[in-house]
PDB file of C-alpha atoms in Angstrom:
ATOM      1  CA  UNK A   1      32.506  57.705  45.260  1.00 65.00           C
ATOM      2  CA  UNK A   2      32.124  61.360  44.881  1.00 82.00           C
ATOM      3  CA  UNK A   3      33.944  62.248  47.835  1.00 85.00           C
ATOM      4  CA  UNK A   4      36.969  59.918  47.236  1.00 88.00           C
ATOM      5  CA  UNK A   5      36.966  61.420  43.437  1.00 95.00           C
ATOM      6  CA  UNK A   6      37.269  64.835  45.038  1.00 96.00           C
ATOM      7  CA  UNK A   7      40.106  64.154  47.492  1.00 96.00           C
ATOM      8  CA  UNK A   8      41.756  62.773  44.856  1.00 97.00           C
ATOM      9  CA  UNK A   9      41.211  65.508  42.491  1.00 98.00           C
ATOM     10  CA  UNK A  10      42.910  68.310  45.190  1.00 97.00           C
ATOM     11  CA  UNK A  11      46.014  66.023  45.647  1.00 97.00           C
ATOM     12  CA  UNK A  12      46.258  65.794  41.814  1.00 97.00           C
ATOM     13  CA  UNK A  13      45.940  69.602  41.304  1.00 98.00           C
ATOM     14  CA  UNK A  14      48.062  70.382  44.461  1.00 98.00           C
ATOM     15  CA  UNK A  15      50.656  67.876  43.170  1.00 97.00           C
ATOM     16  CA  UNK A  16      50.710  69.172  39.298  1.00 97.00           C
ATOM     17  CA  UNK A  17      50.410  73.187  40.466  1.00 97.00           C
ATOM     18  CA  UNK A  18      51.787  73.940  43.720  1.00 96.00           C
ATOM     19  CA  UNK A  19      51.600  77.731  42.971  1.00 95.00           C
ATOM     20  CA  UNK A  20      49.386  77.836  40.340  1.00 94.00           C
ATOM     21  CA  UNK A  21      49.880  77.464  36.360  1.00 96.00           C
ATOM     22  CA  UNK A  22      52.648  80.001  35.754  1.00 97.00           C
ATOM     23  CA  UNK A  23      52.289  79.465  32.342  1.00 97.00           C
ATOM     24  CA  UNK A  24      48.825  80.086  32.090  1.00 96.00           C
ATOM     25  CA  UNK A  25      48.748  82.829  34.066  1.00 96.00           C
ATOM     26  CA  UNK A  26      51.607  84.779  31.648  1.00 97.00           C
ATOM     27  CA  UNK A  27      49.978  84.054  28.260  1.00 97.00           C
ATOM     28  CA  UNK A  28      46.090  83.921  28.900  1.00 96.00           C
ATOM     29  CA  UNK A  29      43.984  86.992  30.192  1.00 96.00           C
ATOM     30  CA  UNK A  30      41.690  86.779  32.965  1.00 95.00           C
ATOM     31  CA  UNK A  31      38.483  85.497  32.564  1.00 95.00           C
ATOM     32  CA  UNK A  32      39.011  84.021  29.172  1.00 97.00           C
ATOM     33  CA  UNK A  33      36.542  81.694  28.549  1.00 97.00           C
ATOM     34  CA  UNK A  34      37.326  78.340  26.198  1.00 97.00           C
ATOM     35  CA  UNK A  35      35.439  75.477  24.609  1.00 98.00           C
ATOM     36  CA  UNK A  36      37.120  72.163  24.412  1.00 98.00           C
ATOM     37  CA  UNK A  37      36.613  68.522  24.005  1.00 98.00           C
ATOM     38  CA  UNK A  38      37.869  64.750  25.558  1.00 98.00           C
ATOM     39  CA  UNK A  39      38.549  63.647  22.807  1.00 98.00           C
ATOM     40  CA  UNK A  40      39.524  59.839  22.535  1.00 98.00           C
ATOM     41  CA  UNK A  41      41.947  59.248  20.653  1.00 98.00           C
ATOM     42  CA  UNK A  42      42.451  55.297  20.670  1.00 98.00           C
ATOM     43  CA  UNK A  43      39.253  52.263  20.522  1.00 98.00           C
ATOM     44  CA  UNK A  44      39.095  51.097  23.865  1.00 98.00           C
ATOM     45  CA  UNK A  45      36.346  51.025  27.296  1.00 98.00           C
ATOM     46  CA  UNK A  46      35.682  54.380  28.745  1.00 98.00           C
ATOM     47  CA  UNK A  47      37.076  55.025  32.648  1.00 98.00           C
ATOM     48  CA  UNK A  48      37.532  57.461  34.831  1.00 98.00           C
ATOM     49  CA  UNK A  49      35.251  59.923  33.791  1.00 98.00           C
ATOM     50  CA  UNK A  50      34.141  61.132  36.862  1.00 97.00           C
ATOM     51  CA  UNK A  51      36.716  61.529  38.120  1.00 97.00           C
ATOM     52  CA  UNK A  52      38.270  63.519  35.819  1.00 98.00           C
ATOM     53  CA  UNK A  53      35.169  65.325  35.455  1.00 98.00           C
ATOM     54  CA  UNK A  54      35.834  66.176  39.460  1.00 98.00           C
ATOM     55  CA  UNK A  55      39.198  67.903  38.615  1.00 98.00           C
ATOM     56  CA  UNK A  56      37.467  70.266  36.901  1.00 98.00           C
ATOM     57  CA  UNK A  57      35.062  70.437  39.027  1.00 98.00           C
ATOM     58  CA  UNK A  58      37.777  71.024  42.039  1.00 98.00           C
ATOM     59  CA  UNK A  59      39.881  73.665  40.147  1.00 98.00           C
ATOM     60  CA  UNK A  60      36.630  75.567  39.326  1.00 98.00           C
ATOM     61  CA  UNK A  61      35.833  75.882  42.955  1.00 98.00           C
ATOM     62  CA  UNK A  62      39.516  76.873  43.990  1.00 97.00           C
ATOM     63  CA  UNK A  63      39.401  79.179  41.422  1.00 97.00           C
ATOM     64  CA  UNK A  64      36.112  80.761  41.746  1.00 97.00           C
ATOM     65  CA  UNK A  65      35.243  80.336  38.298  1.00 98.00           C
ATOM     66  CA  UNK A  66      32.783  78.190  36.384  1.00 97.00           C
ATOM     67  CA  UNK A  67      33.502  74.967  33.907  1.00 97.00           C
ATOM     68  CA  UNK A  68      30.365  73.674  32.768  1.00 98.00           C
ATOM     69  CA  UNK A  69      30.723  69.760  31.151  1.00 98.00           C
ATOM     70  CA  UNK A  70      28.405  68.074  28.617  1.00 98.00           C
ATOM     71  CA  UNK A  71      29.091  64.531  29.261  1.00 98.00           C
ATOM     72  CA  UNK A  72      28.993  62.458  25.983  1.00 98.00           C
ATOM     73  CA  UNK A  73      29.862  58.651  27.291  1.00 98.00           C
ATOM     74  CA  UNK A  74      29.838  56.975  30.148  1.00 98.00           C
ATOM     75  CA  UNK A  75      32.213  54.647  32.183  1.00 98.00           C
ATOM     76  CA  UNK A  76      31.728  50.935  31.090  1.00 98.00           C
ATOM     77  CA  UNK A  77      30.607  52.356  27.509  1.00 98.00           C
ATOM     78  CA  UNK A  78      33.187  51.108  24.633  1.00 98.00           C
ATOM     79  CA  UNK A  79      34.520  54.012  22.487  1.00 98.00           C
ATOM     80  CA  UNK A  80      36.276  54.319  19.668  1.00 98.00           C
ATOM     81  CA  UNK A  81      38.978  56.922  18.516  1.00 98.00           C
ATOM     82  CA  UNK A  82      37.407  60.197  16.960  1.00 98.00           C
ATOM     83  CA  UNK A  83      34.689  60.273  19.848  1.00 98.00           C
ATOM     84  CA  UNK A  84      34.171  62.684  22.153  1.00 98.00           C
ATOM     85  CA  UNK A  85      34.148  61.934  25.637  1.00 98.00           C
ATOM     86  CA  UNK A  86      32.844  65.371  27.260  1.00 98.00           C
ATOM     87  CA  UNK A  87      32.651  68.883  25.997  1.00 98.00           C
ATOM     88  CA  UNK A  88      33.569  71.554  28.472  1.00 98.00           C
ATOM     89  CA  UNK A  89      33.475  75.324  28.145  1.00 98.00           C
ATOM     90  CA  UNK A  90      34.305  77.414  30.966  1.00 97.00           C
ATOM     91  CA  UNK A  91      37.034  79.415  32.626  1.00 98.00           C
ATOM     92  CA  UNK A  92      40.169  78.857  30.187  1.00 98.00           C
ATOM     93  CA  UNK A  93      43.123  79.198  32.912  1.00 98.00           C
ATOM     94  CA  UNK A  94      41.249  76.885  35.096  1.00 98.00           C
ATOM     95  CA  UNK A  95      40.942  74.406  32.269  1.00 98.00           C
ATOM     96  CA  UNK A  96      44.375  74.179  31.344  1.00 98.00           C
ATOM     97  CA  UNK A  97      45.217  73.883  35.132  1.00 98.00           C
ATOM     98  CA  UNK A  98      42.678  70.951  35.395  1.00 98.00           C
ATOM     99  CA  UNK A  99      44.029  69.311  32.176  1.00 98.00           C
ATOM    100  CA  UNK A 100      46.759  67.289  33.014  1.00 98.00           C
ATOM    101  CA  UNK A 101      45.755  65.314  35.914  1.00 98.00           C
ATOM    102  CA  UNK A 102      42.156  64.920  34.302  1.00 98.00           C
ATOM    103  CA  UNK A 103      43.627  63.272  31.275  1.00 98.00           C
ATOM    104  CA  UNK A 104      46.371  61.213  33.507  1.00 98.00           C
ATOM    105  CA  UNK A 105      42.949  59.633  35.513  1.00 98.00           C
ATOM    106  CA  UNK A 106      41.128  59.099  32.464  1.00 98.00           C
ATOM    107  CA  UNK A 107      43.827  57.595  30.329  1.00 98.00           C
ATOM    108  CA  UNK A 108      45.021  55.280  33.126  1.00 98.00           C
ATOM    109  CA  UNK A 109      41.610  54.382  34.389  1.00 98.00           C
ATOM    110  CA  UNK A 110      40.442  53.843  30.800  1.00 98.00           C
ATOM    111  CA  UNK A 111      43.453  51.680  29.786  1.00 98.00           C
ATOM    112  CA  UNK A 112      42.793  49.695  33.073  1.00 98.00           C
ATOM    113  CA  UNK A 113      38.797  49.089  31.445  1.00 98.00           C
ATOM    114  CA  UNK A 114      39.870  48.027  27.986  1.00 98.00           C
ATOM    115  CA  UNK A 115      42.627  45.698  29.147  1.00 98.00           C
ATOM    116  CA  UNK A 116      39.781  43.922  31.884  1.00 98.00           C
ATOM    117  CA  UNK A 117      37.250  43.844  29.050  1.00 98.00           C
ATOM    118  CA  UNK A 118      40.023  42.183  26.924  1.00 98.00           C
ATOM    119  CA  UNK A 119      40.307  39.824  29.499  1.00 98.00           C
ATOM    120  CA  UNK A 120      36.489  39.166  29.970  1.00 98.00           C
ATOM    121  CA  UNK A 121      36.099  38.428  26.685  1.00 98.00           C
ATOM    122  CA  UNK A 122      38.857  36.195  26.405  1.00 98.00           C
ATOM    123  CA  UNK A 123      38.374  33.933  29.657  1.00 98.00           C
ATOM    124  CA  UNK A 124      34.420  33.905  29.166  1.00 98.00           C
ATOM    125  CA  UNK A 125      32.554  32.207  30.633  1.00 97.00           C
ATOM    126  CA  UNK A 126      35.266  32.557  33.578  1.00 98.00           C
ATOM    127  CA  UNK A 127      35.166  35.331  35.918  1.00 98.00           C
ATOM    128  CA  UNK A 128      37.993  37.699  35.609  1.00 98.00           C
ATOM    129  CA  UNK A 129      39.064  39.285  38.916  1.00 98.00           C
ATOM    130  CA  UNK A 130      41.326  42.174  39.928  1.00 97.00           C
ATOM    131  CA  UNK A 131      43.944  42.132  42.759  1.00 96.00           C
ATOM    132  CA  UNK A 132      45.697  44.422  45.221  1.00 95.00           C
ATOM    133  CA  UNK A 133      48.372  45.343  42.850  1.00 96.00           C
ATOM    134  CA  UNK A 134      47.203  48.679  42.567  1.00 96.00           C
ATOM    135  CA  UNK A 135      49.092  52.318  42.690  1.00 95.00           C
ATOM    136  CA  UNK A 136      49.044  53.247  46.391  1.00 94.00           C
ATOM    137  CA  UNK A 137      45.880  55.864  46.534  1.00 94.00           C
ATOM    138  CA  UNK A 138      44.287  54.472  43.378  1.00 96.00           C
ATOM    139  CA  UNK A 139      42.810  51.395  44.322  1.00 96.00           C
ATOM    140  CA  UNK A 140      39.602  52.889  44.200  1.00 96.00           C
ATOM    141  CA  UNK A 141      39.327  54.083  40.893  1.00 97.00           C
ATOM    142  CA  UNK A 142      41.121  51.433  39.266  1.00 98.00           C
ATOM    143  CA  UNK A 143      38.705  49.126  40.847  1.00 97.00           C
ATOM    144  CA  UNK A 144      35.985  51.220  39.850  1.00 97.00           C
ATOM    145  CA  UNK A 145      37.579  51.074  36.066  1.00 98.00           C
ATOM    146  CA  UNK A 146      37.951  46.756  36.743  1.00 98.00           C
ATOM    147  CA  UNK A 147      33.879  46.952  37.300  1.00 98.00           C
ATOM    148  CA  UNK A 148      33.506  49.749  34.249  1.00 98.00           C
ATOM    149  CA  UNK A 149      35.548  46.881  32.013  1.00 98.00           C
ATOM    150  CA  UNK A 150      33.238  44.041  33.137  1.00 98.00           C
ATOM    151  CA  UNK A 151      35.532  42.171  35.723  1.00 98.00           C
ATOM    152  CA  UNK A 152      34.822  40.898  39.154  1.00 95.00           C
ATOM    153  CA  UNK A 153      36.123  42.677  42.612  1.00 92.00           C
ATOM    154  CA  UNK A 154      38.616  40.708  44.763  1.00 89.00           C
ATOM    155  CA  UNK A 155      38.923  41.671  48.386  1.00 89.00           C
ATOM    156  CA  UNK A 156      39.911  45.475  48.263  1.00 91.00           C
ATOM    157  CA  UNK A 157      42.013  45.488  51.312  1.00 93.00           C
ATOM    158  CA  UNK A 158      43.934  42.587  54.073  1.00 93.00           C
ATOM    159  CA  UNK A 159      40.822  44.234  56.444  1.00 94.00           C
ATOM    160  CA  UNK A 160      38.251  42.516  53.913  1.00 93.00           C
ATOM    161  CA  UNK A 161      38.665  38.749  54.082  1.00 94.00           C
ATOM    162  CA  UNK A 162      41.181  35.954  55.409  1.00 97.00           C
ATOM    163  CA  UNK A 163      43.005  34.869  52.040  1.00 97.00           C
ATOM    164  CA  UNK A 164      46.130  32.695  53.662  1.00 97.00           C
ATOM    165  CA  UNK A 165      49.261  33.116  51.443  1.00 96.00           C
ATOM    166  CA  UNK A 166      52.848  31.136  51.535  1.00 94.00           C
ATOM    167  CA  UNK A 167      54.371  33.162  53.949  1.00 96.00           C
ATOM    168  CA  UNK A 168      51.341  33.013  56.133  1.00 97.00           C
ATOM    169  CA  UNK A 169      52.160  28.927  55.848  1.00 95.00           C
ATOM    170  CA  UNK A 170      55.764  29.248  56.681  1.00 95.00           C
ATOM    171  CA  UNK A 171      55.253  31.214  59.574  1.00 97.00           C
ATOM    172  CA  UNK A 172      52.213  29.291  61.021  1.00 96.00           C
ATOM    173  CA  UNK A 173      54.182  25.790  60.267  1.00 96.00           C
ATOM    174  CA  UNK A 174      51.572  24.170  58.185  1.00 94.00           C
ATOM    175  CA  UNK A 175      48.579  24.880  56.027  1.00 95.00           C
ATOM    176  CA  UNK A 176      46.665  23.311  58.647  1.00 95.00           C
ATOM    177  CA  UNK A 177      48.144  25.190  61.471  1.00 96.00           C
ATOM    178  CA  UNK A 178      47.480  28.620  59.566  1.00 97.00           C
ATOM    179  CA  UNK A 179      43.873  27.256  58.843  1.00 97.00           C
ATOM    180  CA  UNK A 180      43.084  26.158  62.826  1.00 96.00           C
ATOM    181  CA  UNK A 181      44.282  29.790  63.902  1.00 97.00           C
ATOM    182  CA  UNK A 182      42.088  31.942  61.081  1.00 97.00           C
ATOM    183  CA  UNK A 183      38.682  29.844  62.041  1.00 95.00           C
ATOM    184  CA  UNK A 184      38.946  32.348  65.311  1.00 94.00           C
ATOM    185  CA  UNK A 185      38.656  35.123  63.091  1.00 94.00           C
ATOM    186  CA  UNK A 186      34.828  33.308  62.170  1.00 94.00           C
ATOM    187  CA  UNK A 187      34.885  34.147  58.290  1.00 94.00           C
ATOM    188  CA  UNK A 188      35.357  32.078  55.417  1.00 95.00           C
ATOM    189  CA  UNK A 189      38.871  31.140  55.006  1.00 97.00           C
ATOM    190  CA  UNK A 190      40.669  31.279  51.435  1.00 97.00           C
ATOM    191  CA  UNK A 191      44.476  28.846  51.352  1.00 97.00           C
ATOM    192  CA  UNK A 192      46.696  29.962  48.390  1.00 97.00           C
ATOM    193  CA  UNK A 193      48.722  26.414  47.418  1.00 97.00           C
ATOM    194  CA  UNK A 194      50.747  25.692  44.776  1.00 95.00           C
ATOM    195  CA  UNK A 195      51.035  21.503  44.942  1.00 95.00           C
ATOM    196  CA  UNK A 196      48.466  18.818  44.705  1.00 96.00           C
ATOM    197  CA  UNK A 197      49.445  17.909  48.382  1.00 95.00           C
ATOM    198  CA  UNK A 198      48.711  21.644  49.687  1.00 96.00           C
ATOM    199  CA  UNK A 199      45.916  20.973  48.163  1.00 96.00           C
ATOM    200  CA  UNK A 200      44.441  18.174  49.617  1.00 96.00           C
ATOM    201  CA  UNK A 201      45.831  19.755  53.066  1.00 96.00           C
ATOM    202  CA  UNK A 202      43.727  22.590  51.877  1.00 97.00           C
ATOM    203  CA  UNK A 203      40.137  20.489  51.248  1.00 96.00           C
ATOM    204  CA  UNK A 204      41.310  18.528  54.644  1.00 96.00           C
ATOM    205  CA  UNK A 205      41.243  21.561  57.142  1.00 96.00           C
ATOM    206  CA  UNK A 206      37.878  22.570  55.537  1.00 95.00           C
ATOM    207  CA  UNK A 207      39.130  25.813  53.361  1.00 96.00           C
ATOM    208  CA  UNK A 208      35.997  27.535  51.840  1.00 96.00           C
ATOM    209  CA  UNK A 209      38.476  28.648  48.574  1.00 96.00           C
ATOM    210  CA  UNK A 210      41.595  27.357  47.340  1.00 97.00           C
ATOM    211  CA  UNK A 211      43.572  30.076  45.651  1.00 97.00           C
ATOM    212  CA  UNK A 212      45.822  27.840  43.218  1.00 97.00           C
ATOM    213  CA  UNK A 213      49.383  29.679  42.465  1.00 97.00           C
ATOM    214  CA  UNK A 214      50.856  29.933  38.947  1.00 96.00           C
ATOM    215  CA  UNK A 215      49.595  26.517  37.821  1.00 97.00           C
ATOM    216  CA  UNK A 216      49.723  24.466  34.492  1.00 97.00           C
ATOM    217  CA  UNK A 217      46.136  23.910  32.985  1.00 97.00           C
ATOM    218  CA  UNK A 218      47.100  19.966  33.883  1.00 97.00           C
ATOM    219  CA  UNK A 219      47.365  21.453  37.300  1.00 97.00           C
ATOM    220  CA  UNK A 220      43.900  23.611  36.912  1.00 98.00           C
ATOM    221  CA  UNK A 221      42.154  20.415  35.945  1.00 97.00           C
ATOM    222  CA  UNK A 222      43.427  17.581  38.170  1.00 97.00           C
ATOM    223  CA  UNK A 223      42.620  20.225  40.841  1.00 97.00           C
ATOM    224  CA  UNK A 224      39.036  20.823  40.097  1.00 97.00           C
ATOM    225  CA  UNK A 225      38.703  17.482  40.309  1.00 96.00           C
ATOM    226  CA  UNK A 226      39.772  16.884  43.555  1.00 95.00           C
ATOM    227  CA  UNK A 227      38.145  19.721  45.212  1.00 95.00           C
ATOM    228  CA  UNK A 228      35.503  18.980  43.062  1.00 93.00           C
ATOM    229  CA  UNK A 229      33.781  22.340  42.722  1.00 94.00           C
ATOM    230  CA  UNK A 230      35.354  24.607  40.072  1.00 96.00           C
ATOM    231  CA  UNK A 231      33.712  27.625  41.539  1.00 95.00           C
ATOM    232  CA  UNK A 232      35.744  26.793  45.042  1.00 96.00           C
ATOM    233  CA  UNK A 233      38.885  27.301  43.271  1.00 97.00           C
ATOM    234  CA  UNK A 234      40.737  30.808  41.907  1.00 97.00           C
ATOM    235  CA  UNK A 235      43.317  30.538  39.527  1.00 97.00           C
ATOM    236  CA  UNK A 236      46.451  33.148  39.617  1.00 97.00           C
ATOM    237  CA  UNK A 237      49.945  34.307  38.914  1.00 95.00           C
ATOM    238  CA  UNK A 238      50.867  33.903  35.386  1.00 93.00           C
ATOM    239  CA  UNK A 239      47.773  34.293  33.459  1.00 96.00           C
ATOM    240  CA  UNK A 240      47.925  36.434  30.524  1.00 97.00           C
ATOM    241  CA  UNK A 241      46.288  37.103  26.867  1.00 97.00           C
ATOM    242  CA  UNK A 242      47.737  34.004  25.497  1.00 97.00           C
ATOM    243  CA  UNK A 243      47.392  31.462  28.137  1.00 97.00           C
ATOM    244  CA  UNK A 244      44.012  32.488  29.608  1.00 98.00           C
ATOM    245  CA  UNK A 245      41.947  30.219  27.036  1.00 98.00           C
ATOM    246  CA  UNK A 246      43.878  27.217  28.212  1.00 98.00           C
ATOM    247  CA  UNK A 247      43.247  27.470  31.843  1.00 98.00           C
ATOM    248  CA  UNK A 248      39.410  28.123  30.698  1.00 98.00           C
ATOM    249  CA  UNK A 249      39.223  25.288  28.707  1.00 98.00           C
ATOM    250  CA  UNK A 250      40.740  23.511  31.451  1.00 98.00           C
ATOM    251  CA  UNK A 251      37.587  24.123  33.994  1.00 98.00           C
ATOM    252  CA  UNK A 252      38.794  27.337  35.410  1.00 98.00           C
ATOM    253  CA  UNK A 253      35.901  29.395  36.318  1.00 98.00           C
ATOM    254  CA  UNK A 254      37.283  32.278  38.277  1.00 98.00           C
ATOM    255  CA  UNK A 255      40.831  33.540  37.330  1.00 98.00           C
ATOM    256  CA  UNK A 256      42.581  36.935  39.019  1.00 97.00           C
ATOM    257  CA  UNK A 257      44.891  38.779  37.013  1.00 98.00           C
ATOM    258  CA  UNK A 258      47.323  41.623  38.670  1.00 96.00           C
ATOM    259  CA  UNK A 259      48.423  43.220  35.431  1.00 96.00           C
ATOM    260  CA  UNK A 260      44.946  44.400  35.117  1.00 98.00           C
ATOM    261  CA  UNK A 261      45.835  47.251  37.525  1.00 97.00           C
ATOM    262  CA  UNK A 262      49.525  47.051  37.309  1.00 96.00           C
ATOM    263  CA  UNK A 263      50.471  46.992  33.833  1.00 96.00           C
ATOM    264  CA  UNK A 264      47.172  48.289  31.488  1.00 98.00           C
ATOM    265  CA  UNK A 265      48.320  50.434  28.855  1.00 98.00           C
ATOM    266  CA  UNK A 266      46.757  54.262  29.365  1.00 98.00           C
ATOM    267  CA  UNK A 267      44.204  54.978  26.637  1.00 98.00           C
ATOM    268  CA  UNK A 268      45.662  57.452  24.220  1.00 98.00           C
ATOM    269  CA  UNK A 269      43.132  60.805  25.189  1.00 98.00           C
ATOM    270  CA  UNK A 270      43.794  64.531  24.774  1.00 98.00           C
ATOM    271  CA  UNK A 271      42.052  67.697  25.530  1.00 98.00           C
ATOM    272  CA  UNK A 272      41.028  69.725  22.441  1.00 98.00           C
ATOM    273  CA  UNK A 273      40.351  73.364  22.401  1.00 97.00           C
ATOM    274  CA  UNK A 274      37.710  74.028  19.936  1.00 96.00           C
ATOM    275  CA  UNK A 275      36.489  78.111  20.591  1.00 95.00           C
ATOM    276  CA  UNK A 276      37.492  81.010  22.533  1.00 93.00           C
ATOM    277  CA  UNK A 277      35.615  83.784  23.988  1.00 83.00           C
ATOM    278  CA  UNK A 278      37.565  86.252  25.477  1.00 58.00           C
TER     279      UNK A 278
END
């Protein structure tokens, strides 16, 4: 993922500094040389780190200066507020230049991580998996912070598997029709119901999954036991923090949760300046 980190790093700095940091530039001399910290600010599951770590990296190479980084925790590794994530010293205008999109990747990324590990250790021994709700040119961090929390990787893209939704079914005419036209395709074919009867439409046309849509845990379980195979169904739409246990207890055994990506909190991070040497 280095590459993607970097790409994204230039569109970060490019976006944040379009003619450089003014302000740094009018208050801080020329190769002025800093220390600072990550410094986490909030308990939580690390994310991101590399690639915030690559925005540094990025703006010391536009620069043509040097920011050396001590990394002090890793992605997946839980911290808690008072650590230190990384220390840095290097060039001090290309620091603060770098600081603000580092911090926006690693408190996003990070809050994505704690709210999946949340999750994971709510629905256990369920699998917990992300979805394509993700900010357009993020999806592959934030599913690299769903992995760094401990959940499981849906498809990343439409160009990854055949997942047949509702409006798939209207167009098509039937959950068998849609079915009979995606075995040309010659993968396995997932059929996102919402009724007993898709259901059983579902298990008829031979549908490897059966993605069930905002069910009750009466639904989750009367479900299971017609397709008998808990593993053959996903549960979604509707699952949070407080229901989660319920469709567990209910047989669930793999459940996919948007707000994962699309509404974790950012952990609360900063960078600290600790020395100068100008």
């Amino acid at each position: 993922m280095a590459h993607a980190h970097e790409e994204l790093a230039r569109i970060a700095l490019a976006e944040d500094a379009p003619a450089g940091d003014i302000t740094s530039q009018a208050t801080i001399p020329e190769a002025t040389w800093c220390a600072a910290e990550l410094a986490i600010k909030q308990d939580g599951v690390l994310a991101g780190l590399e690639a915030a770590v690559s925005v540094f990296e990025v703006a010391a190479a536009e620069d043509g200066t040097t920011v050396e980084i001590d990394r002090k925790a890793a992605d997946g590794d839980r911290v808690r507020a008072g650590d230190r994530a990384a220390l840095l010293r290097g060039d001090a205008r290309t620091m603060l230049r770098a600081e603000r999109p580092a911090l926006n990747l690693l408190g996003h990324l990070s809050g994505i991580a704690t709210l999946t590990r949340t999750y994971v250790d709510a629905a256990a021994p369920a699998a917990v998996l992300c979805t394509r709700k993700t900010l357009p040119g993020l999806r592959s961090v934030e599913r690299e912070a769903v992995a760094a929390g401990g959940g499981t990787l849906h498809r990343a893209s439409l160009s990854d598997a055949i997942l047949i939704k509702d409006t798939h079914v209207r167009i098509a005419g039937s959950v068998t029709e849609a079915v009979r036209r995606a075995r040309a395709d010659g993968r396995p074919i997932e059929v996102e119901v919402e009724t007993l009867d898709q259901l059983n439409e579902a298990l008829a046309a031979d549908a490897e999954r059966i993605l069930l849509d905002n069910p009750t845990p009466d639904l989750v379980r009367a479900a299971i036991q017609r397709a008998g195979d808990a593993e053959r169904l996903e549960i979604s739409g509707g699952v949070d923090l407080d229901n989660v246990r319920a469709f567990v207890d209910a047989g669930a055994r793999i459940v996919s949760v948007g707000r994962l990506t699309h509404s974790a909190p950012a952990l609360d991070v900063s960078l600290e300046v600790v020395g100068i040497d100008g």
